[in-house]
Coordinates of C-alpha atoms in Angstrom, one line a residue:
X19 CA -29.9 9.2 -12.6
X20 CA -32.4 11.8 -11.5
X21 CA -33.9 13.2 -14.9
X22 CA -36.5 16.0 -15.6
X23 CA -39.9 13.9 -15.4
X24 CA -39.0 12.8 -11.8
X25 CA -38.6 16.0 -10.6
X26 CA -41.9 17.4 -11.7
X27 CA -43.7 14.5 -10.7
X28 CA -42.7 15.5 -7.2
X29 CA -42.9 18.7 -7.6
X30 CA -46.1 19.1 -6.0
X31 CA -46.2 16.0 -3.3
X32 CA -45.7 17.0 0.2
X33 CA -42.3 15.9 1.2
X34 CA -40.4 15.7 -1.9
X35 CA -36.9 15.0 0.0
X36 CA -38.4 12.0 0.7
X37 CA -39.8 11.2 -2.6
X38 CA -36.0 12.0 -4.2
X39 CA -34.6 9.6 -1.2
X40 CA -36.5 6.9 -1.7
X41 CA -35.6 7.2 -5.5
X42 CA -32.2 7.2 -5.3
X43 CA -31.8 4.3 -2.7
X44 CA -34.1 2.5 -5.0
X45 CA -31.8 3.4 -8.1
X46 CA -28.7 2.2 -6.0
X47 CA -30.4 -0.7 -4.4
X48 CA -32.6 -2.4 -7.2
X49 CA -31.6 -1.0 -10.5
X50 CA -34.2 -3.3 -12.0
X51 CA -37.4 -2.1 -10.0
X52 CA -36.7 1.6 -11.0
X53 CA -35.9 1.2 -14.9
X54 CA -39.8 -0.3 -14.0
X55 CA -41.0 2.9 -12.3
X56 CA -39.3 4.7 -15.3
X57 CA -41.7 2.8 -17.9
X58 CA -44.7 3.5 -16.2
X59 CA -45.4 6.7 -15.3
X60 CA -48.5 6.4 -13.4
X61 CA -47.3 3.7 -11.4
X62 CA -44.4 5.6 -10.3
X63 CA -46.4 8.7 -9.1
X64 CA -48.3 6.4 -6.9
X65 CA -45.0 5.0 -5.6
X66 CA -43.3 8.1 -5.0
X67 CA -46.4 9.4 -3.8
X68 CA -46.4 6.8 -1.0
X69 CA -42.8 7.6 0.3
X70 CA -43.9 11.5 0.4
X71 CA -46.9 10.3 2.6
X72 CA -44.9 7.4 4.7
X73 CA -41.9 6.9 5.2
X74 CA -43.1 3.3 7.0
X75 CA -44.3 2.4 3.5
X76 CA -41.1 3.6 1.4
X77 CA -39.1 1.4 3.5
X78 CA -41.3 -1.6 3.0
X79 CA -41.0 -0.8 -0.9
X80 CA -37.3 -0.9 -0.6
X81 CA -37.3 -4.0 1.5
X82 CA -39.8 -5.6 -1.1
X83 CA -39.3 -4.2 -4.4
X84 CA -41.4 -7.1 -5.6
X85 CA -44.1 -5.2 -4.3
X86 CA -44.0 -3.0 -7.4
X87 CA -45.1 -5.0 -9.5
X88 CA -48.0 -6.5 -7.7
X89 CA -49.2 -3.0 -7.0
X90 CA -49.1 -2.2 -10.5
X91 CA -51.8 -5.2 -11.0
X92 CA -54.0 -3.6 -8.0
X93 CA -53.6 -0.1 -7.4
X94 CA -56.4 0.8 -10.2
X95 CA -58.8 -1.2 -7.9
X96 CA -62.0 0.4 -7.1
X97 CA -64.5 -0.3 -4.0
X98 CA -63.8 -2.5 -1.0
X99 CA -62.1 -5.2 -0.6
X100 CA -63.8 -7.8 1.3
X101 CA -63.1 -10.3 4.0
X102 CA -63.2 -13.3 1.2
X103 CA -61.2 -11.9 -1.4
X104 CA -58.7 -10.5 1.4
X105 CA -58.2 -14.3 2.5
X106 CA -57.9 -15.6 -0.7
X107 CA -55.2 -13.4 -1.2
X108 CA -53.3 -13.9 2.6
X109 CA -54.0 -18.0 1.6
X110 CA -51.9 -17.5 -1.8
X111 CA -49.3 -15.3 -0.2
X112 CA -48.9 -17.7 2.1
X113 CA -48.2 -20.4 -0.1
X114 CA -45.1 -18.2 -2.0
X115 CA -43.9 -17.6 1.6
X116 CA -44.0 -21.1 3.1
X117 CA -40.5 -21.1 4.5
X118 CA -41.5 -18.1 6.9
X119 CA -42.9 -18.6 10.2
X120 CA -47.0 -17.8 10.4
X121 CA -46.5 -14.7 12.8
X122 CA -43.8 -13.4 10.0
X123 CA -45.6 -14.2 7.1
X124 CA -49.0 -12.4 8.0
X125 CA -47.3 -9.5 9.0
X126 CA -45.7 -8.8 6.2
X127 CA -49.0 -9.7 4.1
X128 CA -50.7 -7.2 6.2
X129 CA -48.0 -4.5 5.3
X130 CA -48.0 -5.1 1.5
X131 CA -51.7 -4.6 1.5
X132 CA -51.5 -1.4 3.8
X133 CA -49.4 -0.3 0.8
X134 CA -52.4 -0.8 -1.7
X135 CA -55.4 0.6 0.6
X136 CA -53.4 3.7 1.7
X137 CA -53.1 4.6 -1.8
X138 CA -56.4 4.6 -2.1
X139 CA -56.9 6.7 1.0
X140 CA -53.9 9.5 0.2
X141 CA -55.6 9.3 -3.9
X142 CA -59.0 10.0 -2.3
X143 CA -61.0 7.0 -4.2
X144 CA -62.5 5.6 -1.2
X145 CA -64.6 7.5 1.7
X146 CA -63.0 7.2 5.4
X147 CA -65.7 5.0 5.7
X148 CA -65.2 2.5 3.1
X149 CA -61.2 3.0 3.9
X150 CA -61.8 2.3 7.5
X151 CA -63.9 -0.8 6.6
X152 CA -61.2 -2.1 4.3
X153 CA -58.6 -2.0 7.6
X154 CA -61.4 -3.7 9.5
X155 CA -61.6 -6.6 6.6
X156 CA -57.7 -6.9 6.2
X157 CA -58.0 -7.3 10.2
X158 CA -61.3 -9.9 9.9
X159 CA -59.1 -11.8 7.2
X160 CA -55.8 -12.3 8.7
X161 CA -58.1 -13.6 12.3
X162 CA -59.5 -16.1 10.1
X163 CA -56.8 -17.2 8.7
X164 CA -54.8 -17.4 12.0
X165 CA -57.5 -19.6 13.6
X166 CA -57.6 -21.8 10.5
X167 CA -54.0 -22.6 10.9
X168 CA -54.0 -22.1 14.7
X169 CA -56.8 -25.1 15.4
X170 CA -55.5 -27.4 12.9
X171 CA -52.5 -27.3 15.3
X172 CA -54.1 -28.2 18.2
X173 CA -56.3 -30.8 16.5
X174 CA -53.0 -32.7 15.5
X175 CA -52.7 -33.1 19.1
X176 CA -55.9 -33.4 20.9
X177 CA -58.6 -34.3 18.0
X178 CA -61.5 -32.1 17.3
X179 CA -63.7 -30.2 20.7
X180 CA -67.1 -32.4 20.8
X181 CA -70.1 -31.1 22.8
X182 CA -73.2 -33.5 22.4
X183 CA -76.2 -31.4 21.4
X184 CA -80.4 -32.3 22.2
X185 CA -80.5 -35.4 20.5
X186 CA -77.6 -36.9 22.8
X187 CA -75.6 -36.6 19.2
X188 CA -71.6 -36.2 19.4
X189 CA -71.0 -32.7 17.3
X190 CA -67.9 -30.6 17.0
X191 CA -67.7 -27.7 19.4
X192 CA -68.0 -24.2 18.0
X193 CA -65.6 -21.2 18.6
X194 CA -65.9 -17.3 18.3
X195 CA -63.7 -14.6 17.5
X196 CA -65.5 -11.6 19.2
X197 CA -64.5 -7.9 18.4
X198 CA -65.1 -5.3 20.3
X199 CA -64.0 -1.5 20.1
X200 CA -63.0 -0.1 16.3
X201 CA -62.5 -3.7 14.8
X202 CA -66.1 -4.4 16.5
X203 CA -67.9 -0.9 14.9
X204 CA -65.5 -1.8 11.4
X205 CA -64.1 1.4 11.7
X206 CA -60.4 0.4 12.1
X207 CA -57.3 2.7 11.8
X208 CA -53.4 1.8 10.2
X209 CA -52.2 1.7 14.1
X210 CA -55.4 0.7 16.2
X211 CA -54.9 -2.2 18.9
X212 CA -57.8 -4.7 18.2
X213 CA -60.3 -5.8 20.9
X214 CA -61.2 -9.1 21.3
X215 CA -63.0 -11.9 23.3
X216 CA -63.1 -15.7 22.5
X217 CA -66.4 -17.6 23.3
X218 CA -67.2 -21.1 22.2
X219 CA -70.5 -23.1 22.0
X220 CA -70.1 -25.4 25.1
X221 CA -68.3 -27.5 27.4
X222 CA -67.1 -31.7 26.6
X223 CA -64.0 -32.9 25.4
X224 CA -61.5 -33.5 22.7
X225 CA -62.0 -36.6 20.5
X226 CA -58.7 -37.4 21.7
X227 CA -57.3 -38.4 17.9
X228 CA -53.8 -36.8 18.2
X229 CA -50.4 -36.8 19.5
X230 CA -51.2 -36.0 23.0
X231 CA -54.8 -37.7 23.7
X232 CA -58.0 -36.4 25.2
X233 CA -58.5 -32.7 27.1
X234 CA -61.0 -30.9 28.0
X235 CA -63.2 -28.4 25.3
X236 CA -62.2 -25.4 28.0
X237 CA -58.4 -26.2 27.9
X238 CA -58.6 -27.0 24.3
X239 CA -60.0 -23.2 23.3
X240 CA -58.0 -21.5 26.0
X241 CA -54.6 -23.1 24.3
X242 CA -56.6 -22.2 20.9
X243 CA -56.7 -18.2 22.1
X244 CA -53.2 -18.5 23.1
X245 CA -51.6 -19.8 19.8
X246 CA -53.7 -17.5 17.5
X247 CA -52.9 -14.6 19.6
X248 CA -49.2 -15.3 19.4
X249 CA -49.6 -15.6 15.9
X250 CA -50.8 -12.2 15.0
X251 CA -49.6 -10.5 18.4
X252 CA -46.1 -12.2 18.9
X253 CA -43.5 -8.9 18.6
X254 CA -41.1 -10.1 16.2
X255 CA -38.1 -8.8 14.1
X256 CA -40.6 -7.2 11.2
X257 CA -43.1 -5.9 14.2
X258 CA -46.5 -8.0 15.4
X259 CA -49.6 -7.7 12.5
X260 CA -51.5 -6.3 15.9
X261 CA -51.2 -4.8 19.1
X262 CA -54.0 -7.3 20.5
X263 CA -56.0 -6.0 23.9
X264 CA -57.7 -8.8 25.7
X265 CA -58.6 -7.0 29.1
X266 CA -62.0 -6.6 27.9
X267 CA -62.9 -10.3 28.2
X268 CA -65.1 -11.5 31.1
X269 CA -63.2 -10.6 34.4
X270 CA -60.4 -8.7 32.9
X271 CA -57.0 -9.7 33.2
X272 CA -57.6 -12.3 35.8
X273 CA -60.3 -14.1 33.5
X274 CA -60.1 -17.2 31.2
X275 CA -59.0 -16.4 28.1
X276 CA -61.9 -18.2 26.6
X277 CA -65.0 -19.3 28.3
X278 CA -68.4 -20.8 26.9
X279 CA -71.5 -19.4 25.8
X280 CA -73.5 -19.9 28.8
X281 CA -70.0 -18.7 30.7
X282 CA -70.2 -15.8 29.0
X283 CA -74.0 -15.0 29.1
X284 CA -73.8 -15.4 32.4
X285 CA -71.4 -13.1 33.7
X286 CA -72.9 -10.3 31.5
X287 CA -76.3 -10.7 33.5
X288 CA -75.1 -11.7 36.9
X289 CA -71.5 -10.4 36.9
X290 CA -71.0 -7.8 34.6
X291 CA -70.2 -3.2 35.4
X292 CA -72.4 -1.3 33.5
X293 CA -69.7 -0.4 31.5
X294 CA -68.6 -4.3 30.8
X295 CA -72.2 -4.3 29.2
X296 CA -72.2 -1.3 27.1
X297 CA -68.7 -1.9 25.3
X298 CA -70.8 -4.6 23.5
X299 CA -72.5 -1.9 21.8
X300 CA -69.9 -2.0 19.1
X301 CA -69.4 -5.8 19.1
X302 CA -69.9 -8.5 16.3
X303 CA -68.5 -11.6 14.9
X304 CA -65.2 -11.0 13.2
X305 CA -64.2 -14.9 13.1
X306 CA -65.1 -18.7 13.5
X307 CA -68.5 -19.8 13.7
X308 CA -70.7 -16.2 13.2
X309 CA -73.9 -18.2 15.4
X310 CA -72.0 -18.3 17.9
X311 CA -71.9 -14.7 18.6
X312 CA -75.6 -14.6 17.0
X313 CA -76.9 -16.5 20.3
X314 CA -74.4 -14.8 22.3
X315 CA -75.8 -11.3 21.3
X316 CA -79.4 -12.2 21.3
X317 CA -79.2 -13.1 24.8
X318 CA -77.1 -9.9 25.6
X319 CA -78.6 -7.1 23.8
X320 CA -81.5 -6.4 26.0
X321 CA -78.7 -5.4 28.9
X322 CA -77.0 -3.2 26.8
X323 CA -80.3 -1.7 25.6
X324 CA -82.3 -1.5 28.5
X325 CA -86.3 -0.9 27.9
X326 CA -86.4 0.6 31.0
X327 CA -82.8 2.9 30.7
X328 CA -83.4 6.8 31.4
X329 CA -82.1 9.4 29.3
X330 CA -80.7 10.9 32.5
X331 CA -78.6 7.3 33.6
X332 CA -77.1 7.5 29.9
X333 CA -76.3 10.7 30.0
X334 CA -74.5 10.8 33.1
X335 CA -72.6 7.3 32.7
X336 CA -70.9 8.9 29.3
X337 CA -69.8 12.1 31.2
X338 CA -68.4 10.5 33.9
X339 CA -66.6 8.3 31.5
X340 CA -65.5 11.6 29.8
X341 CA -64.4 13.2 32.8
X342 CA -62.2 10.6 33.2
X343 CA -60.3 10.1 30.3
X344 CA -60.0 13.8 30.1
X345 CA -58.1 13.8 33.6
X346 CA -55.9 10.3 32.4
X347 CA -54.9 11.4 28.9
X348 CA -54.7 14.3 28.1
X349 CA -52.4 15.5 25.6
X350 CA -49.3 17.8 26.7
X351 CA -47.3 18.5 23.1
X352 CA -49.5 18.9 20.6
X353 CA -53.8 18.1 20.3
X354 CA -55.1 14.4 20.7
X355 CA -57.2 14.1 17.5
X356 CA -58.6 11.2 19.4
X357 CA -59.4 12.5 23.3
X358 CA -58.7 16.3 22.3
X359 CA -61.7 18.4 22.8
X360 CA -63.8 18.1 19.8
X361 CA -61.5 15.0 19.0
X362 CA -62.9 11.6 17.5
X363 CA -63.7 10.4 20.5
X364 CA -66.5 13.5 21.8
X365 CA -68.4 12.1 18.2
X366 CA -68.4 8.5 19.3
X367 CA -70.0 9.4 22.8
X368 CA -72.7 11.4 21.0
X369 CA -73.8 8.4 19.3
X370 CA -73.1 6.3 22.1
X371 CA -75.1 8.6 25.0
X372 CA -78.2 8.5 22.2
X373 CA -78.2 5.0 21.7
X374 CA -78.1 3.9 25.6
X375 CA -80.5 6.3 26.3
X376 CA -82.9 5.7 23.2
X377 CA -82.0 2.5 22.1
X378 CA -84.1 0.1 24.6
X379 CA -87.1 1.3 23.0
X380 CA -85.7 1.6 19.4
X381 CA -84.0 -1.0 18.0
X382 CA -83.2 1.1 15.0
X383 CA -80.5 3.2 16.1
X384 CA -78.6 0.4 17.4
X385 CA -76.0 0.1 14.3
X386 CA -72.2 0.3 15.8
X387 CA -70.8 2.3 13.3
X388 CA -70.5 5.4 14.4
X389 CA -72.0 7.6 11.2
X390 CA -74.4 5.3 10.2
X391 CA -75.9 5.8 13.6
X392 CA -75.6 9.0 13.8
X393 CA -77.8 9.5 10.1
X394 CA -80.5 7.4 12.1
X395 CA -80.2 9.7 15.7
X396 CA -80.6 12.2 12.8
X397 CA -84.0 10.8 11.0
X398 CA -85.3 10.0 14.9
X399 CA -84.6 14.1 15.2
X400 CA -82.5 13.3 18.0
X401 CA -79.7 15.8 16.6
X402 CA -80.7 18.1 13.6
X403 CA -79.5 17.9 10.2
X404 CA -76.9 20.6 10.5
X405 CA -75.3 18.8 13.3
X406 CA -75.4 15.3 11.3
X407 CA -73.6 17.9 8.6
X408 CA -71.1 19.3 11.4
X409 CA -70.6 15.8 12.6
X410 CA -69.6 13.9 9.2
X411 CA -67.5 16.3 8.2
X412 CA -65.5 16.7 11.1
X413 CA -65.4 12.9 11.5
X414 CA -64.0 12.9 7.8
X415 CA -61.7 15.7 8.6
X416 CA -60.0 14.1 12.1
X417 CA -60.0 10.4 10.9
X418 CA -57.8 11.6 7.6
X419 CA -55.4 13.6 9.9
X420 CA -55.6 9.9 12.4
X421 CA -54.4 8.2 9.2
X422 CA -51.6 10.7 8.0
X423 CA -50.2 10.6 11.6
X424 CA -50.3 7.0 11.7
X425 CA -49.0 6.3 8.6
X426 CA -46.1 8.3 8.7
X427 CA -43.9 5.7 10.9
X428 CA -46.8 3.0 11.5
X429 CA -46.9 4.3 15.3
X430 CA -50.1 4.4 17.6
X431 CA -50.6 8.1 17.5
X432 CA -53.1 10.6 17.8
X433 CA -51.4 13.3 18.0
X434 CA -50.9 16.5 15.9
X435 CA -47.5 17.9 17.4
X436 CA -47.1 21.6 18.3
X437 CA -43.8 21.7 16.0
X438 CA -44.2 24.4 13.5
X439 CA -42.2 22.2 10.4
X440 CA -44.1 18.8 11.0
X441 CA -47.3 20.8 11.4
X442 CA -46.8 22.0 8.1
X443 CA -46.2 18.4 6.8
X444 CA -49.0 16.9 8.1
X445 CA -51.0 20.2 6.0
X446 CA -49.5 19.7 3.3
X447 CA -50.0 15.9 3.7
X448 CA -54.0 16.8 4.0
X449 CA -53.9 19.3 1.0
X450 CA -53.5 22.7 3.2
X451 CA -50.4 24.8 1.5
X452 CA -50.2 27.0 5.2
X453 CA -49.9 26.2 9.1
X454 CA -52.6 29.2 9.8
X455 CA -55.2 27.6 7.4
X456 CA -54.3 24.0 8.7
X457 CA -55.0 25.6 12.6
X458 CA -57.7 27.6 11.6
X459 CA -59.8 24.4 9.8
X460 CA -58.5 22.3 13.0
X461 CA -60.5 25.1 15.0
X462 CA -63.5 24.8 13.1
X463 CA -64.0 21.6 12.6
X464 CA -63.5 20.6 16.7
X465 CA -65.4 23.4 17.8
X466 CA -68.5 22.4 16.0
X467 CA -68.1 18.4 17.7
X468 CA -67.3 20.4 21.0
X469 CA -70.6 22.6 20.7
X470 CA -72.8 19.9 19.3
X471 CA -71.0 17.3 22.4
X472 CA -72.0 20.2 24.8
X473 CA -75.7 20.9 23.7
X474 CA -76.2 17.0 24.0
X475 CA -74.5 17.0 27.7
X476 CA -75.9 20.4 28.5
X477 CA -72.5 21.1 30.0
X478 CA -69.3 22.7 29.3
X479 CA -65.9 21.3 29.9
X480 CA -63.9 23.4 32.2
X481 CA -60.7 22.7 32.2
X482 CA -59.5 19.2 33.2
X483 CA -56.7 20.0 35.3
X484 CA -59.8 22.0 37.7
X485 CA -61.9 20.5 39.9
X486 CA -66.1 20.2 38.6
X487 CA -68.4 23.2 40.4
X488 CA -70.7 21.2 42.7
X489 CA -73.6 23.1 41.9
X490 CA -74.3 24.4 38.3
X491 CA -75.6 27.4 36.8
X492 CA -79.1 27.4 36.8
X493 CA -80.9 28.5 33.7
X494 CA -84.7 28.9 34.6
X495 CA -85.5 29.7 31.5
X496 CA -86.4 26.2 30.7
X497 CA -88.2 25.6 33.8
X498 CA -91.0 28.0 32.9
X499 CA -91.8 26.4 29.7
X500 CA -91.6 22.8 30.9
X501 CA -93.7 23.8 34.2
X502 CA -96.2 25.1 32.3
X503 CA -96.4 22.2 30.0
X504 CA -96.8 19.9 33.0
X505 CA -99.8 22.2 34.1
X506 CA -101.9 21.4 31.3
X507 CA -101.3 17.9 31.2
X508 CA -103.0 14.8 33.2
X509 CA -99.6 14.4 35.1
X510 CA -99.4 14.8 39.1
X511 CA -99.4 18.6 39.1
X512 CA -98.1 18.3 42.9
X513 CA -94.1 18.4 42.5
X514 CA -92.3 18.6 45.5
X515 CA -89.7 21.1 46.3
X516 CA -86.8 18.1 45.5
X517 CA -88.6 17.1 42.3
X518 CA -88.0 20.8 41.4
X519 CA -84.7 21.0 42.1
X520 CA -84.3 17.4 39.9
X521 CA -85.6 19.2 37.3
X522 CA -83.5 22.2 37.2
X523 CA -80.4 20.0 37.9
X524 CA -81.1 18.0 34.8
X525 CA -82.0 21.1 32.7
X526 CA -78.5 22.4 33.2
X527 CA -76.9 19.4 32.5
X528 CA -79.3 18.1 29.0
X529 CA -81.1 20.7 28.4
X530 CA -82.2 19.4 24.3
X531 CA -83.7 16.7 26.9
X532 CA -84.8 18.9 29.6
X533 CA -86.8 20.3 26.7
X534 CA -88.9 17.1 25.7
X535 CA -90.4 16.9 29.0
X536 CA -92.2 19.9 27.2
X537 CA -93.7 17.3 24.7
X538 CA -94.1 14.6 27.1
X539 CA -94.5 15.8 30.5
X540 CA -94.4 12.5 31.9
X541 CA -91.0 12.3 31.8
X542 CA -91.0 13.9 34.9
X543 CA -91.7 10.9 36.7
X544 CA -88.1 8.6 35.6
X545 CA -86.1 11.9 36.6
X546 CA -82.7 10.7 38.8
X547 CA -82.7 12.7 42.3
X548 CA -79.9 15.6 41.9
X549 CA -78.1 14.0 44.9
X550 CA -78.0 10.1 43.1
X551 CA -74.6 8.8 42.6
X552 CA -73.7 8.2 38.8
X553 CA -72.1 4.9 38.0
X554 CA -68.8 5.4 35.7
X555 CA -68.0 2.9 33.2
X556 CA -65.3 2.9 30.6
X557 CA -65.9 3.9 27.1
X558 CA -62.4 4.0 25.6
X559 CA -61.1 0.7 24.8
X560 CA -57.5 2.0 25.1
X561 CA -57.7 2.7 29.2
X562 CA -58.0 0.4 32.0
X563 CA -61.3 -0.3 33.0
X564 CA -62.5 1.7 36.2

């Protein structure tokens, strides 16, 4: 029964109908689990805190009510959990959930322990970051585990890969789990797909101790993609742990679905689209044998970050990329927090457009995760302090609405609907009591990405749906300034009439660029033709590649 000290602990949550639903199924269904709640009252504010924020989560609860209890030993948790602990954890569930089948089993560790870090996120005792990072280990984890189990398969039946190294030595045959995207940069969501390539150390053959005999090192890591993709990917009754996106491997869809180091190396120097080479920007190891990817990346990072890259190229590629994803998705019922203007996705090509075009030179500001390198852009003065300011906060603002959006039914959304009553929800759910102040810090916070994403561009987004003016607006205000500063410097003083125009067809598009050429007039000399084409590559790991 429904007594006083229930209702005023949801009293103030944001969906309290759901809070009092989730009760009284759990009063009806497991009698035992709520006379728990009853004892405790901490522990049941946090759980009727959770069905307020997802009703996903109150369903698992109610499906689980086991999972009480083992949240009451972890919810008072502090920090993040890592990679290690989180599969010492998946290895014991797993061994209290033996009769299910792997695909089952993970994902329903991988819900219990959405349960635990979501807390943390609605309770506010983690950063995005750290949140984010948490996801990205819970991810890292349940990969490791998955090719633990998966290779042990195949070994039964084939024997261990062998590759014989310099000294003509027989040695087992190394394999890579390669993340790309969000899982690559660690800043996972609840509902993002996860990127990934598979890369092992060379070619030879099985030692052929199994069931089935001797096969090949390429057939035995291709099968060994296959098995551990089905295992965290396979759609079953309960959902798959992830949505996994492999089209980002080495020749797309029609490529291997593992291929060897020097494979791989390879195709990214002889082979590769620009863009197939700048996606590995926010790439790293997230299972298997980590030295693997070390000499994978060592002997790919110099054509990501090109010494020789122009600000100009950089610059362009991302807009192009921009245009293009503003044309294939753009949202109609509501504003894409992700590929909305001012979204999620207008910070990541700041940081991205800086790196390429700074990056060759400066190893620095390499890092993948997208606030970390915007704080060094910031020290390099690349953006200013206010806009780091502008740009974290924002960040913090539209990955917390991602999560609450997410969370709600464990869907892959980004989108914050036009729908007056779940607007309201999803304020509430954010700590805003109104609609108008919900819209009105929405407007805020994206203009000040979308004016910070246009300064760095020097251009602003017309509408998507229009076509782009052929010739832009020429502000020759710059032009004087940098003119003059070319004048008193040891640089060719002789610019042609088409060097001109260059230059006022680059200050329109980057001017905060267009204005260093006052510092160092020798940029003059790497400036693009205004006619050049500009190669397009593909940013967002969510669309088909161009």
């Amino acid at each position: 029964m429904i007594n006083t000290k229930f209702e005023k602990l949801i009293k103030n949550l944001p969906d309290e109908d759901a809070a009092r639903r989730f009760y009284e199924t759990l009063l009806r269904d497991s009698p035992s689990a709520a006379r728990k709640l009853e004892k405790n009252e901490g522990l049941e504010s946090d759980i009727l805190t959770i069905a307020s924020y997802s009703p996903l989560l109150a369903t698992t609860i109610l499906q689980h009510p086991n999972y009480i209890s083992w949240l009451d030993r972890h919810r008072k948790l502090s920090g993040v959990t890592s990679k290690d602990e989180l599969f010492e954890s998946l290895a014991r569930f797993a061994l209290t959930n033996s009769q299910l089948a792997p695909g089952i089993m993970i994902s329903r560790f991988r819900r219990r322990e959405l349960i635990r870090i979501y807390l943390k996120d609605i309770r506010g005792l983690c950063t995005i970051a750290e949140i984010t990072e948490e996801i990205s280990n819970l991810a890292d984890a349940i990969l490791e585990y998955a090719l633990q189990i998966s290779r042990q398969e195949l070994d039964n039946k084939f024997g261990v890969p062998l590759e014989v190294d310099e000294k003509s030595k027989a040695t087992t045959a190394k394999f890579c789990v390669v993340a790309l995207g969000k899982l690559g940069s660690k800043e996972l969501n609840y509902s993002s797909d996860i990127d990934l390539v598979f890369i092992y150390s060379n070619d030879g053959e099985t030692s052929g101790h199994g069931s089935r005999g001797k096969t090949s090192n390429r057939e035995y890591f291709i099968k060994l993609a296959e098995i551990l993709t089905k295992n965290i990917g396979r759609q079953i009754g309960e959902g798959a742990a992830y949505r996994v996106d492999l089209r980002l491997r080495p020749n797309g869809r029609v490529g291997a679905l593992a291929i060897s180091l020097d494979e791989a190396v390879n195709y990214y120097k002889r082979s590769a689209r620009m863009w197939e080479k700048q996606v590995l920007i926010r790439s790293r190891s997230a299972a298997g044998d980590e030295e693997v990817f070390q000499e994978f990346a060592e002997k790919t990072i110099p054509l990501v970050f090109a010494p020789d890259a122009t600000v100009a190229d950089a610059l362009n590629n991302v807009r192009r990329s921009k245009e293009k994803i503003d044309l294939e998705k753009i949202a109609k019922y509501g504003f894409d927090l992700k590929l909305g203007v001012g979204g999620i996705r207008e910070i990541e090509f700041i940081a991205q457009a800086l790196q390429l075009a700074f990056g060759g030179k400066d190893p620095w500001i390499r890092a993948p995760h997208t606030l970390i390198s915007l704080s060094r852009l910031a020290d390099r003065k690349l953006i200013a302090e206010s806009e780091l300011t502008e740009l974290f906060d924002a960040y913090y603002f539209l990955r917390r609405l991602e999560h609450i959006v997410q969370m709600e039914h464990g869907l892959q959304t980004h989108l914050i609907p036009d729908d007056w009553e779940k607007r309201l929800l999803i304020a509430k759910r954010i700590g805003i009591s109104s609609v108008e102040e919900f819209d009105q810090e929405l407007e805020h916070r994206t203009t000040a990405v979308n004016r910070i994403f246009t300064r760095v561009f020097g251009q602003i987004y017309i509408d998507t749906q229009q076509n782009l003016p052929d010739e832009p607006v020429v502000n020759d205000s710059l032009i004087e300034p940098i003119l003059a500063s070319i004048e008193k410097s040891h640089v060719d003083q002789s610019l042609s009439e088409e060097n001109i125009d260059s230059l006022k067809y680059f200050s329109e598009f980057a001017k905060p660029f267009a204005e260093m050429i006052t510092s160092n007039p020798e940029l003059v000399s790497v400036l693009p033709k205004k006619d050049e084409m500009y190669s397009e590559f593909a940013f967002d790991f969510d669309i088909e590649s161009p």
